[in-house]
Amino acid sequence: MPHTGTVTKPAPAPQHEELPNKHARRFGLPVATALVMGNIIGGGIFLLPASVAPFGTISLVAFGVLTVGAITLALVFGRLARRHPQTGGPYVYAREAFGDFAGFLASWSYWITTWVSNAALAVAAVGYLDVLLPIHGSTFWTIVAALTVQWLPALANLAGTRYVGAVQLVSTVLKFAPLLLVAIGGLFFFHADNLGPFRASGDSSLGAVSASAAILLFSYLGVESASVSAGEVRDPERNVGRATVLGTGLAALLYLLCTLAVFGTVSHDRLVDSDAPFSDAVNAMFGGTWGGTAVAVAALVSMLGALNGWTLLSAQTPYAAAKDGLFPAVFAKKKRGTPTAGVLVAVTLASLLTVYNYTAGSAGVFETLVLVTTFTATVPYLLATAAQIYFLLSGQGHRVSGPRLARDLVLALAAFGFSLWLVGGAGYAAVFQGVLFLFVGVLVYAWIAARKKRTAADATD
């Protein structure tokens, strides 16, 4: 593939990576779809209705916009995966199009996203665990619980990719039962009077949509999951695209149905102040107070499944970069089909961030870091969609029919614009701190590139 300027063309990656032993197993379409759905649907869905209720039912419009954007991204990732079906996803696409530095930035920013997201999920999971086992009175036991929630999925990953797939499939199936109960059952108990005003915040329509979308952004991260793990997917040229679109579409449909059902079963004034909107919805539907326990169990299962998938992704991206010499070599070593160093480093960093959050009482800082993940995730999105635009406009037209070329170009441009909107939705503080994270990565890249050049020079002496 031709490159412009002085960008170094990466060596072509192998079409498939050999998995070393019986503990490694390639994912089929069902598991790959479950990976995408499990990573998109974490614990956020259990809080979203109450989070966006202050904006009114106009927040459903934001859901629709985000859904269209997420599916557009999914379609672009599916097309990129057909061209480059290797582990690494956005990293692979950015490096192939723009060279080592762009590939490193995609890998670095996505890696930050994964382990900070894991810390956020673990802290949120403890809140639901507190419903079953009251522990918030003790900082020590709260930390123990949060670390346990993080390390259990890490141990599943260290056991091998066959166990990752099994955990992901089981957790996805189990968490769908209560979610479908609310999504479908709520329609039979739906009362329009509960919806409240269309615009409850007093903002303009555009302002309300943008503000509610900013809250919802974090919940749609994960559309790239199958492409990041493409090397572990059977027949990735076909299954990655299918799993990405199918998983994103099903997750988005469930988001919309669940939010609409909660809006219609819980009165607006009560929903605005609710700490457990799904519990309130189940109680309104069937009476009693058992909803809180049921939803807490469902949330824990959901977040453990999401942590399982995100832990895998936290190791796969640096693994792909390390294979190309753009991350420390230790990240390229695999055991049982899993990059063990990537798993251990990511879970350790997430654990340290979690302990800091609880001991320093820095809730505001931690929330800002979570918003930073929304920004850092859009960096590889922007680079990947830009890579697709590059591939389509760099003399590849003879390989694609005119209508298909136009369609794919429109999709890529729409996905790029959607990613820019995500950057704006993250907020000024998050973008500022996210840029600082990226500049730290630039220093790391300078060190790695210098070592590579010195090693190459020594080899020629």
CSV table of C-alpha atoms in Angstrom, one decimal:
chain,number,residue,atom,x,y,z
A,1,MET,CA,0.0,0.0,0.0
A,2,PRO,CA,1.5,3.3,-1.0
A,3,HIS,CA,2.5,5.9,1.6
A,4,THR,CA,3.2,9.6,1.3
A,5,GLY,CA,6.0,11.6,2.8
A,6,THR,CA,8.6,9.8,5.0
A,7,VAL,CA,6.2,7.5,6.8
A,8,THR,CA,7.7,4.1,7.2
A,9,LYS,CA,5.6,1.3,5.8
A,10,PRO,CA,5.0,-1.4,8.3
A,11,ALA,CA,5.7,-5.0,7.4
A,12,PRO,CA,2.5,-6.9,6.6
A,13,ALA,CA,1.1,-8.7,9.6
A,14,PRO,CA,0.2,-12.4,9.2
A,15,GLN,CA,-3.4,-13.1,8.5
A,16,HIS,CA,-3.8,-15.3,11.5
A,17,GLU,CA,-1.9,-15.9,14.7
A,18,GLU,CA,-1.2,-19.3,15.9
A,19,LEU,CA,-2.7,-20.1,19.3
A,20,PRO,CA,-0.2,-22.1,21.3
A,21,ASN,CA,-2.0,-24.8,23.2
A,22,LYS,CA,-5.2,-26.4,24.3
A,23,HIS,CA,-6.1,-23.4,26.6
A,24,ALA,CA,-6.3,-21.1,23.6
A,25,ARG,CA,-9.4,-21.2,21.4
A,26,ARG,CA,-10.6,-18.9,18.6
A,27,PHE,CA,-13.9,-17.2,19.1
A,28,GLY,CA,-16.8,-17.9,16.8
A,29,LEU,CA,-19.5,-15.5,15.8
A,30,PRO,CA,-21.6,-16.0,19.0
A,31,VAL,CA,-18.7,-15.4,21.4
A,32,ALA,CA,-17.4,-12.4,19.3
A,33,THR,CA,-20.8,-10.9,19.4
A,34,ALA,CA,-21.1,-11.5,23.1
A,35,LEU,CA,-17.7,-9.8,23.5
A,36,VAL,CA,-18.9,-6.7,21.8
A,37,MET,CA,-22.2,-6.6,23.7
A,38,GLY,CA,-20.6,-7.4,27.0
A,39,ASN,CA,-18.1,-4.6,26.6
A,40,ILE,CA,-20.7,-2.0,25.5
A,41,ILE,CA,-23.2,-3.1,28.2
A,42,GLY,CA,-21.4,-2.8,31.5
A,43,GLY,CA,-22.9,-1.3,34.6
A,44,GLY,CA,-23.8,2.0,33.1
A,45,ILE,CA,-27.2,0.8,31.8
A,46,PHE,CA,-28.4,0.3,35.3
A,47,LEU,CA,-27.8,4.0,36.0
A,48,LEU,CA,-28.5,5.7,32.7
A,49,PRO,CA,-32.3,6.3,33.0
A,50,ALA,CA,-31.8,8.3,36.2
A,51,SER,CA,-28.7,10.1,34.9
A,52,VAL,CA,-30.5,11.5,31.8
A,53,ALA,CA,-33.9,12.0,33.4
A,54,PRO,CA,-33.2,15.7,34.4
A,55,PHE,CA,-33.0,16.5,30.7
A,56,GLY,CA,-36.4,15.0,30.0
A,57,THR,CA,-37.5,12.6,27.3
A,58,ILE,CA,-35.4,14.5,24.8
A,59,SER,CA,-32.6,12.3,26.0
A,60,LEU,CA,-34.1,9.5,24.0
A,61,VAL,CA,-33.2,11.6,20.9
A,62,ALA,CA,-29.6,11.7,22.2
A,63,PHE,CA,-29.8,7.9,22.5
A,64,GLY,CA,-30.9,7.7,18.8
A,65,VAL,CA,-28.1,10.0,17.6
A,66,LEU,CA,-25.5,8.0,19.6
A,67,THR,CA,-26.9,4.7,18.3
A,68,VAL,CA,-26.7,5.8,14.7
A,69,GLY,CA,-23.1,7.0,15.3
A,70,ALA,CA,-22.1,3.8,17.1
A,71,ILE,CA,-23.5,1.6,14.3
A,72,THR,CA,-21.7,3.8,11.7
A,73,LEU,CA,-18.5,3.2,13.6
A,74,ALA,CA,-19.3,-0.5,13.7
A,75,LEU,CA,-19.8,-0.7,10.0
A,76,VAL,CA,-16.4,1.1,9.4
A,77,PHE,CA,-14.6,-1.3,11.8
A,78,GLY,CA,-16.2,-4.2,10.0
A,79,ARG,CA,-14.9,-3.1,6.6
A,80,LEU,CA,-11.4,-2.4,8.1
A,81,ALA,CA,-11.3,-5.8,9.6
A,82,ARG,CA,-11.9,-7.4,6.2
A,83,ARG,CA,-8.8,-5.6,5.0
A,84,HIS,CA,-6.7,-6.2,8.1
A,85,PRO,CA,-8.0,-9.2,10.1
A,86,GLN,CA,-5.3,-9.1,12.8
A,87,THR,CA,-5.3,-8.5,16.5
A,88,GLY,CA,-5.0,-4.8,17.4
A,89,GLY,CA,-8.0,-3.2,15.7
A,90,PRO,CA,-7.6,0.6,15.4
A,91,TYR,CA,-3.8,0.3,16.1
A,92,VAL,CA,-3.4,-2.0,13.0
A,93,TYR,CA,-5.4,0.3,10.8
A,94,ALA,CA,-3.7,3.5,11.9
A,95,ARG,CA,-0.2,2.1,11.6
A,96,GLU,CA,-0.9,0.6,8.1
A,97,ALA,CA,-2.2,3.9,6.9
A,98,PHE,CA,0.0,6.5,8.6
A,99,GLY,CA,3.0,4.7,10.0
A,100,ASP,CA,4.5,3.8,13.4
A,101,PHE,CA,3.8,7.0,15.3
A,102,ALA,CA,0.1,7.1,14.5
A,103,GLY,CA,-0.2,3.4,15.3
A,104,PHE,CA,1.5,4.0,18.6
A,105,LEU,CA,-0.8,6.9,19.5
A,106,ALA,CA,-3.8,4.7,18.7
A,107,SER,CA,-2.4,1.8,20.8
A,108,TRP,CA,-1.4,4.1,23.7
A,109,SER,CA,-4.6,6.0,24.0
A,110,TYR,CA,-6.7,2.9,23.7
A,111,TRP,CA,-4.6,1.2,26.4
A,112,ILE,CA,-5.3,4.1,28.8
A,113,THR,CA,-9.0,3.8,28.0
A,114,THR,CA,-9.1,0.1,28.9
A,115,TRP,CA,-7.4,0.1,32.3
A,116,VAL,CA,-9.0,3.3,33.6
A,117,SER,CA,-12.4,1.9,32.4
A,118,ASN,CA,-11.7,-1.2,34.4
A,119,ALA,CA,-11.1,0.8,37.5
A,120,ALA,CA,-14.4,2.7,37.0
A,121,LEU,CA,-16.4,-0.5,36.5
A,122,ALA,CA,-14.9,-2.0,39.6
A,123,VAL,CA,-15.9,1.0,41.7
A,124,ALA,CA,-19.4,0.9,40.3
A,125,ALA,CA,-19.7,-2.8,40.9
A,126,VAL,CA,-18.9,-2.3,44.6
A,127,GLY,CA,-21.9,0.0,44.8
A,128,TYR,CA,-24.2,-2.8,43.7
A,129,LEU,CA,-22.4,-5.3,45.9
A,130,ASP,CA,-23.2,-3.1,48.9
A,131,VAL,CA,-26.9,-3.9,48.3
A,132,LEU,CA,-26.1,-7.6,49.0
A,133,LEU,CA,-23.3,-7.2,51.5
A,134,PRO,CA,-23.2,-3.9,53.3
A,135,ILE,CA,-19.5,-2.9,53.2
A,136,HIS,CA,-19.5,0.8,52.6
A,137,GLY,CA,-19.0,1.5,56.3
A,138,SER,CA,-15.5,0.1,56.0
A,139,THR,CA,-12.9,1.6,53.6
A,140,PHE,CA,-10.8,-1.5,54.0
A,141,TRP,CA,-13.5,-3.9,52.9
A,142,THR,CA,-14.6,-1.6,50.2
A,143,ILE,CA,-11.1,-1.7,48.7
A,144,VAL,CA,-10.9,-5.4,49.1
A,145,ALA,CA,-14.2,-5.9,47.3
A,146,ALA,CA,-13.2,-3.5,44.4
A,147,LEU,CA,-9.8,-5.3,44.0
A,148,THR,CA,-11.5,-8.7,44.1
A,149,VAL,CA,-13.9,-7.6,41.3
A,150,GLN,CA,-10.9,-6.6,39.2
A,151,TRP,CA,-8.7,-9.6,39.8
A,152,LEU,CA,-11.3,-12.3,39.2
A,153,PRO,CA,-11.7,-11.4,35.5
A,154,ALA,CA,-7.9,-11.0,35.3
A,155,LEU,CA,-7.4,-14.6,36.6
A,156,ALA,CA,-10.0,-15.8,34.0
A,157,ASN,CA,-7.9,-14.2,31.3
A,158,LEU,CA,-4.7,-15.6,32.6
A,159,ALA,CA,-6.3,-19.1,32.5
A,160,GLY,CA,-6.6,-18.8,28.7
A,161,THR,CA,-8.7,-17.4,25.9
A,162,ARG,CA,-11.0,-20.4,26.0
A,163,TYR,CA,-12.1,-19.5,29.5
A,164,VAL,CA,-12.4,-15.8,28.5
A,165,GLY,CA,-14.9,-16.8,25.8
A,166,ALA,CA,-16.8,-19.0,28.1
A,167,VAL,CA,-17.1,-16.4,30.9
A,168,GLN,CA,-18.1,-13.8,28.3
A,169,LEU,CA,-20.8,-15.9,26.8
A,170,VAL,CA,-22.3,-17.0,30.1
A,171,SER,CA,-22.2,-13.5,31.7
A,172,THR,CA,-23.9,-12.0,28.6
A,173,VAL,CA,-26.7,-14.5,28.6
A,174,LEU,CA,-27.3,-14.3,32.4
A,175,LYS,CA,-27.4,-10.5,32.5
A,176,PHE,CA,-29.9,-10.3,29.7
A,177,ALA,CA,-32.7,-12.0,31.6
A,178,PRO,CA,-33.4,-9.1,34.0
A,179,LEU,CA,-32.7,-6.5,31.3
A,180,LEU,CA,-35.2,-8.1,29.0
A,181,LEU,CA,-37.6,-8.3,31.9
A,182,VAL,CA,-37.6,-4.5,32.2
A,183,ALA,CA,-37.3,-3.8,28.5
A,184,ILE,CA,-40.2,-6.0,27.4
A,185,GLY,CA,-42.2,-6.3,30.7
A,186,GLY,CA,-42.1,-2.5,31.2
A,187,LEU,CA,-44.1,-2.0,28.0
A,188,PHE,CA,-47.1,-3.7,29.6
A,189,PHE,CA,-46.9,-1.3,32.6
A,190,PHE,CA,-46.1,1.8,30.6
A,191,HIS,CA,-48.0,5.0,31.5
A,192,ALA,CA,-47.4,8.1,29.4
A,193,ASP,CA,-48.1,10.3,32.4
A,194,ASN,CA,-44.8,9.1,33.9
A,195,LEU,CA,-42.7,10.5,31.1
A,196,GLY,CA,-42.6,14.0,32.3
A,197,PRO,CA,-41.7,17.0,30.1
A,198,PHE,CA,-39.9,16.6,26.8
A,199,ARG,CA,-37.3,19.2,27.8
A,200,ALA,CA,-37.0,19.3,31.6
A,201,SER,CA,-33.7,21.2,31.9
A,202,GLY,CA,-34.7,24.5,30.3
A,203,ASP,CA,-31.9,24.2,27.8
A,204,SER,CA,-32.4,24.5,24.0
A,205,SER,CA,-33.1,21.3,22.2
A,206,LEU,CA,-29.6,21.1,20.8
A,207,GLY,CA,-28.1,21.9,24.2
A,208,ALA,CA,-30.2,19.3,25.9
A,209,VAL,CA,-29.3,16.6,23.4
A,210,SER,CA,-25.6,17.5,23.6
A,211,ALA,CA,-25.6,17.5,27.4
A,212,SER,CA,-27.4,14.2,27.8
A,213,ALA,CA,-25.2,12.7,25.0
A,214,ALA,CA,-22.1,13.7,27.0
A,215,ILE,CA,-23.4,11.5,29.9
A,216,LEU,CA,-24.2,8.6,27.5
A,217,LEU,CA,-20.9,8.5,25.6
A,218,PHE,CA,-19.0,6.3,28.1
A,219,SER,CA,-21.8,3.7,27.7
A,220,TYR,CA,-21.2,3.2,24.0
A,221,LEU,CA,-17.5,2.5,24.2
A,222,GLY,CA,-16.7,-1.0,23.1
A,223,VAL,CA,-17.9,-1.1,19.5
A,224,GLU,CA,-14.3,-1.9,18.4
A,225,SER,CA,-14.0,-5.0,20.7
A,226,ALA,CA,-14.2,-7.7,18.0
A,227,SER,CA,-11.7,-5.9,15.7
A,228,VAL,CA,-9.2,-5.4,18.6
A,229,SER,CA,-9.3,-9.2,19.2
A,230,ALA,CA,-9.6,-10.1,15.5
A,231,GLY,CA,-6.6,-12.5,15.7
A,232,GLU,CA,-8.6,-14.7,18.1
A,233,VAL,CA,-11.8,-14.7,16.0
A,234,ARG,CA,-12.4,-17.5,13.5
A,235,ASP,CA,-12.8,-16.3,9.9
A,236,PRO,CA,-12.2,-12.7,11.0
A,237,GLU,CA,-12.8,-11.3,7.5
A,238,ARG,CA,-16.5,-12.2,7.8
A,239,ASN,CA,-17.1,-12.7,11.6
A,240,VAL,CA,-15.5,-9.5,12.9
A,241,GLY,CA,-17.8,-7.2,10.9
A,242,ARG,CA,-20.9,-9.3,11.6
A,243,ALA,CA,-20.1,-9.5,15.3
A,244,THR,CA,-19.4,-5.7,15.5
A,245,VAL,CA,-22.6,-4.6,13.8
A,246,LEU,CA,-24.8,-7.3,15.4
A,247,GLY,CA,-23.4,-6.7,18.9
A,248,THR,CA,-23.7,-2.9,18.6
A,249,GLY,CA,-27.2,-3.0,17.2
A,250,LEU,CA,-28.5,-5.4,19.9
A,251,ALA,CA,-26.9,-3.4,22.7
A,252,ALA,CA,-28.3,-0.2,21.4
A,253,LEU,CA,-31.8,-1.7,21.0
A,254,LEU,CA,-31.6,-2.9,24.6
A,255,TYR,CA,-30.4,0.5,25.8
A,256,LEU,CA,-33.3,2.2,24.1
A,257,LEU,CA,-36.0,-0.2,25.3
A,258,CYS,CA,-34.8,-0.3,28.9
A,259,THR,CA,-34.6,3.5,29.2
A,260,LEU,CA,-38.0,3.9,27.6
A,261,ALA,CA,-39.5,1.3,29.9
A,262,VAL,CA,-38.1,2.9,33.0
A,263,PHE,CA,-39.3,6.3,31.8
A,264,GLY,CA,-42.8,4.9,31.4
A,265,THR,CA,-43.0,3.0,34.7
A,266,VAL,CA,-41.4,5.4,37.2
A,267,SER,CA,-42.7,8.9,37.6
A,268,HIS,CA,-40.4,11.6,36.3
A,269,ASP,CA,-40.0,13.4,39.6
A,270,ARG,CA,-39.1,10.2,41.4
A,271,LEU,CA,-36.8,9.0,38.6
A,272,VAL,CA,-34.7,12.2,38.8
A,273,ASP,CA,-33.7,11.4,42.4
A,274,SER,CA,-33.5,7.7,42.0
A,275,ASP,CA,-30.3,5.8,42.9
A,276,ALA,CA,-31.6,2.5,41.5
A,277,PRO,CA,-33.9,3.2,38.6
A,278,PHE,CA,-34.2,-0.4,37.5
A,279,SER,CA,-35.2,-1.4,41.1
A,280,ASP,CA,-37.8,1.3,41.1
A,281,ALA,CA,-39.2,0.1,37.8
A,282,VAL,CA,-39.4,-3.6,38.8
A,283,ASN,CA,-41.1,-2.6,42.1
A,284,ALA,CA,-43.6,-0.4,40.2
A,285,MET,CA,-44.3,-3.3,37.8
A,286,PHE,CA,-44.7,-6.1,40.2
A,287,GLY,CA,-44.9,-4.6,43.7
A,288,GLY,CA,-42.7,-5.5,46.7
A,289,THR,CA,-39.1,-4.6,47.3
A,290,TRP,CA,-37.3,-7.5,45.8
A,291,GLY,CA,-36.3,-5.5,42.7
A,292,GLY,CA,-33.2,-4.0,44.4
A,293,THR,CA,-31.6,-7.3,45.1
A,294,ALA,CA,-32.4,-8.7,41.7
A,295,VAL,CA,-31.0,-5.7,39.9
A,296,ALA,CA,-27.9,-5.7,42.1
A,297,VAL,CA,-27.2,-9.3,41.1
A,298,ALA,CA,-27.8,-8.5,37.5
A,299,ALA,CA,-25.5,-5.4,37.6
A,300,LEU,CA,-22.7,-7.4,39.2
A,301,VAL,CA,-23.0,-10.2,36.6
A,302,SER,CA,-23.0,-7.5,33.9
A,303,MET,CA,-20.0,-5.7,35.2
A,304,LEU,CA,-18.0,-8.8,35.8
A,305,GLY,CA,-18.7,-9.8,32.1
A,306,ALA,CA,-17.6,-6.3,31.0
A,307,LEU,CA,-14.5,-6.4,33.1
A,308,ASN,CA,-13.7,-9.9,31.6
A,309,GLY,CA,-13.9,-8.5,28.1
A,310,TRP,CA,-12.1,-5.2,28.8
A,311,THR,CA,-9.3,-7.0,30.6
A,312,LEU,CA,-8.7,-9.0,27.4
A,313,LEU,CA,-8.7,-5.8,25.3
A,314,SER,CA,-6.3,-4.1,27.8
A,315,ALA,CA,-3.8,-6.8,26.8
A,316,GLN,CA,-4.5,-7.2,23.1
A,317,THR,CA,-3.7,-3.7,21.9
A,318,PRO,CA,-0.2,-3.4,23.6
A,319,TYR,CA,0.4,-7.0,22.4
A,320,ALA,CA,-0.1,-6.0,18.8
A,321,ALA,CA,2.1,-2.9,19.2
A,322,ALA,CA,4.8,-4.9,21.0
A,323,LYS,CA,4.9,-7.4,18.2
A,324,ASP,CA,5.9,-4.5,15.9
A,325,GLY,CA,8.4,-3.1,18.4
A,326,LEU,CA,6.2,-0.1,19.5
A,327,PHE,CA,5.6,-1.3,23.0
A,328,PRO,CA,8.1,-3.0,25.4
A,329,ALA,CA,8.8,-6.6,24.3
A,330,VAL,CA,7.4,-8.1,27.5
A,331,PHE,CA,3.9,-7.2,26.2
A,332,ALA,CA,4.3,-9.5,23.2
A,333,LYS,CA,4.7,-12.7,25.3
A,334,LYS,CA,1.7,-15.1,25.4
A,335,LYS,CA,0.8,-18.0,27.7
A,336,ARG,CA,-2.4,-20.0,27.1
A,337,GLY,CA,-3.3,-17.6,24.3
A,338,THR,CA,-3.3,-14.5,26.5
A,339,PRO,CA,-0.7,-11.7,26.7
A,340,THR,CA,0.0,-12.2,30.4
A,341,ALA,CA,2.1,-9.1,30.9
A,342,GLY,CA,-0.6,-6.9,29.4
A,343,VAL,CA,-3.2,-8.4,31.7
A,344,LEU,CA,-1.0,-8.0,34.8
A,345,VAL,CA,0.1,-4.5,34.1
A,346,ALA,CA,-3.4,-3.3,33.3
A,347,VAL,CA,-5.0,-4.8,36.3
A,348,THR,CA,-2.2,-3.5,38.6
A,349,LEU,CA,-2.6,0.0,37.3
A,350,ALA,CA,-6.4,-0.2,37.6
A,351,SER,CA,-6.0,-1.5,41.2
A,352,LEU,CA,-3.6,1.4,42.1
A,353,LEU,CA,-6.1,3.9,40.7
A,354,THR,CA,-8.9,2.3,42.6
A,355,VAL,CA,-7.0,2.3,45.9
A,356,TYR,CA,-6.1,6.0,45.3
A,357,ASN,CA,-9.8,6.8,44.7
A,358,TYR,CA,-10.9,5.3,48.0
A,359,THR,CA,-8.0,6.4,50.2
A,360,ALA,CA,-7.6,10.0,48.9
A,361,GLY,CA,-11.4,10.6,48.7
A,362,SER,CA,-10.9,12.0,45.2
A,363,ALA,CA,-14.3,11.3,43.7
A,364,GLY,CA,-14.1,14.4,41.5
A,365,VAL,CA,-10.7,13.4,40.1
A,366,PHE,CA,-11.8,9.9,39.5
A,367,GLU,CA,-14.9,11.1,37.6
A,368,THR,CA,-12.7,13.3,35.5
A,369,LEU,CA,-10.5,10.3,34.7
A,370,VAL,CA,-13.6,8.4,33.6
A,371,LEU,CA,-14.4,11.3,31.2
A,372,VAL,CA,-10.8,11.2,30.0
A,373,THR,CA,-11.5,7.6,28.8
A,374,THR,CA,-14.2,9.0,26.6
A,375,PHE,CA,-11.7,11.3,25.0
A,376,THR,CA,-8.8,8.7,24.8
A,377,ALA,CA,-11.2,6.2,23.2
A,378,THR,CA,-12.0,8.7,20.4
A,379,VAL,CA,-8.3,9.1,19.4
A,380,PRO,CA,-8.1,5.6,18.0
A,381,TYR,CA,-11.7,6.0,16.6
A,382,LEU,CA,-10.5,9.2,14.7
A,383,LEU,CA,-7.3,7.5,13.5
A,384,ALA,CA,-9.1,4.3,12.4
A,385,THR,CA,-11.8,6.2,10.5
A,386,ALA,CA,-9.2,8.5,8.9
A,387,ALA,CA,-7.3,5.4,7.9
A,388,GLN,CA,-10.4,4.1,6.1
A,389,ILE,CA,-10.8,7.4,4.3
A,390,TYR,CA,-7.1,7.1,3.3
A,391,PHE,CA,-7.5,3.6,2.0
A,392,LEU,CA,-10.5,4.6,-0.1
A,393,LEU,CA,-8.8,7.7,-1.6
A,394,SER,CA,-5.3,6.5,-2.1
A,395,GLY,CA,-5.6,4.8,-5.4
A,396,GLN,CA,-7.8,1.9,-4.2
A,397,GLY,CA,-10.8,2.8,-6.3
A,398,HIS,CA,-10.0,0.3,-9.0
A,399,ARG,CA,-10.6,-2.5,-6.4
A,400,VAL,CA,-14.1,-1.2,-5.4
A,401,SER,CA,-17.1,-0.4,-7.6
A,402,GLY,CA,-18.2,3.2,-7.8
A,403,PRO,CA,-21.4,2.9,-5.7
A,404,ARG,CA,-19.5,0.9,-3.0
A,405,LEU,CA,-16.7,3.4,-2.9
A,406,ALA,CA,-19.1,6.2,-2.5
A,407,ARG,CA,-21.0,4.4,0.2
A,408,ASP,CA,-18.0,3.4,2.2
A,409,LEU,CA,-16.6,7.0,1.9
A,410,VAL,CA,-19.8,8.5,3.3
A,411,LEU,CA,-19.8,6.0,6.1
A,412,ALA,CA,-16.2,6.8,7.0
A,413,LEU,CA,-16.8,10.5,6.9
A,414,ALA,CA,-19.9,10.1,9.1
A,415,ALA,CA,-17.9,8.0,11.6
A,416,PHE,CA,-15.1,10.6,11.6
A,417,GLY,CA,-17.6,13.4,12.3
A,418,PHE,CA,-19.3,11.3,15.0
A,419,SER,CA,-15.9,10.7,16.7
A,420,LEU,CA,-15.2,14.5,16.7
A,421,TRP,CA,-18.5,15.0,18.4
A,422,LEU,CA,-17.5,12.5,21.0
A,423,VAL,CA,-14.4,14.6,21.7
A,424,GLY,CA,-16.5,17.7,22.2
A,425,GLY,CA,-18.9,15.8,24.5
A,426,ALA,CA,-16.1,14.7,26.8
A,427,GLY,CA,-15.8,18.3,28.0
A,428,TYR,CA,-12.9,20.8,28.2
A,429,ALA,CA,-11.3,19.4,31.4
A,430,ALA,CA,-11.3,15.8,30.1
A,431,VAL,CA,-9.8,16.8,26.7
A,432,PHE,CA,-7.1,18.9,28.5
A,433,GLN,CA,-6.1,16.0,30.8
A,434,GLY,CA,-6.5,13.5,27.9
A,435,VAL,CA,-4.0,15.5,25.8
A,436,LEU,CA,-1.6,15.4,28.8
A,437,PHE,CA,-1.9,11.6,28.7
A,438,LEU,CA,-1.1,11.6,25.0
A,439,PHE,CA,2.0,13.8,25.5
A,440,VAL,CA,3.3,11.3,28.1
A,441,GLY,CA,2.8,8.7,25.4
A,442,VAL,CA,4.9,10.8,23.0
A,443,LEU,CA,7.8,10.6,25.5
A,444,VAL,CA,7.4,6.9,25.7
A,445,TYR,CA,7.4,6.6,21.9
A,446,ALA,CA,10.6,8.7,21.7
A,447,TRP,CA,12.3,6.3,24.1
A,448,ILE,CA,11.1,3.2,22.2
A,449,ALA,CA,12.0,4.6,18.8
A,450,ALA,CA,15.4,5.6,20.0
A,451,ARG,CA,16.1,2.1,21.3
A,452,LYS,CA,15.0,0.6,18.0
A,453,LYS,CA,17.2,2.9,16.1
A,454,ARG,CA,20.2,2.2,18.3
A,455,THR,CA,19.6,-1.5,18.1
A,456,ALA,CA,19.4,-1.3,14.4
A,457,ALA,CA,22.6,0.7,14.2
A,458,ASP,CA,24.5,-1.7,16.5
A,459,ALA,CA,23.3,-4.6,14.2
A,460,THR,CA,24.9,-3.0,11.2
A,461,ASP,CA,28.3,-2.3,12.9
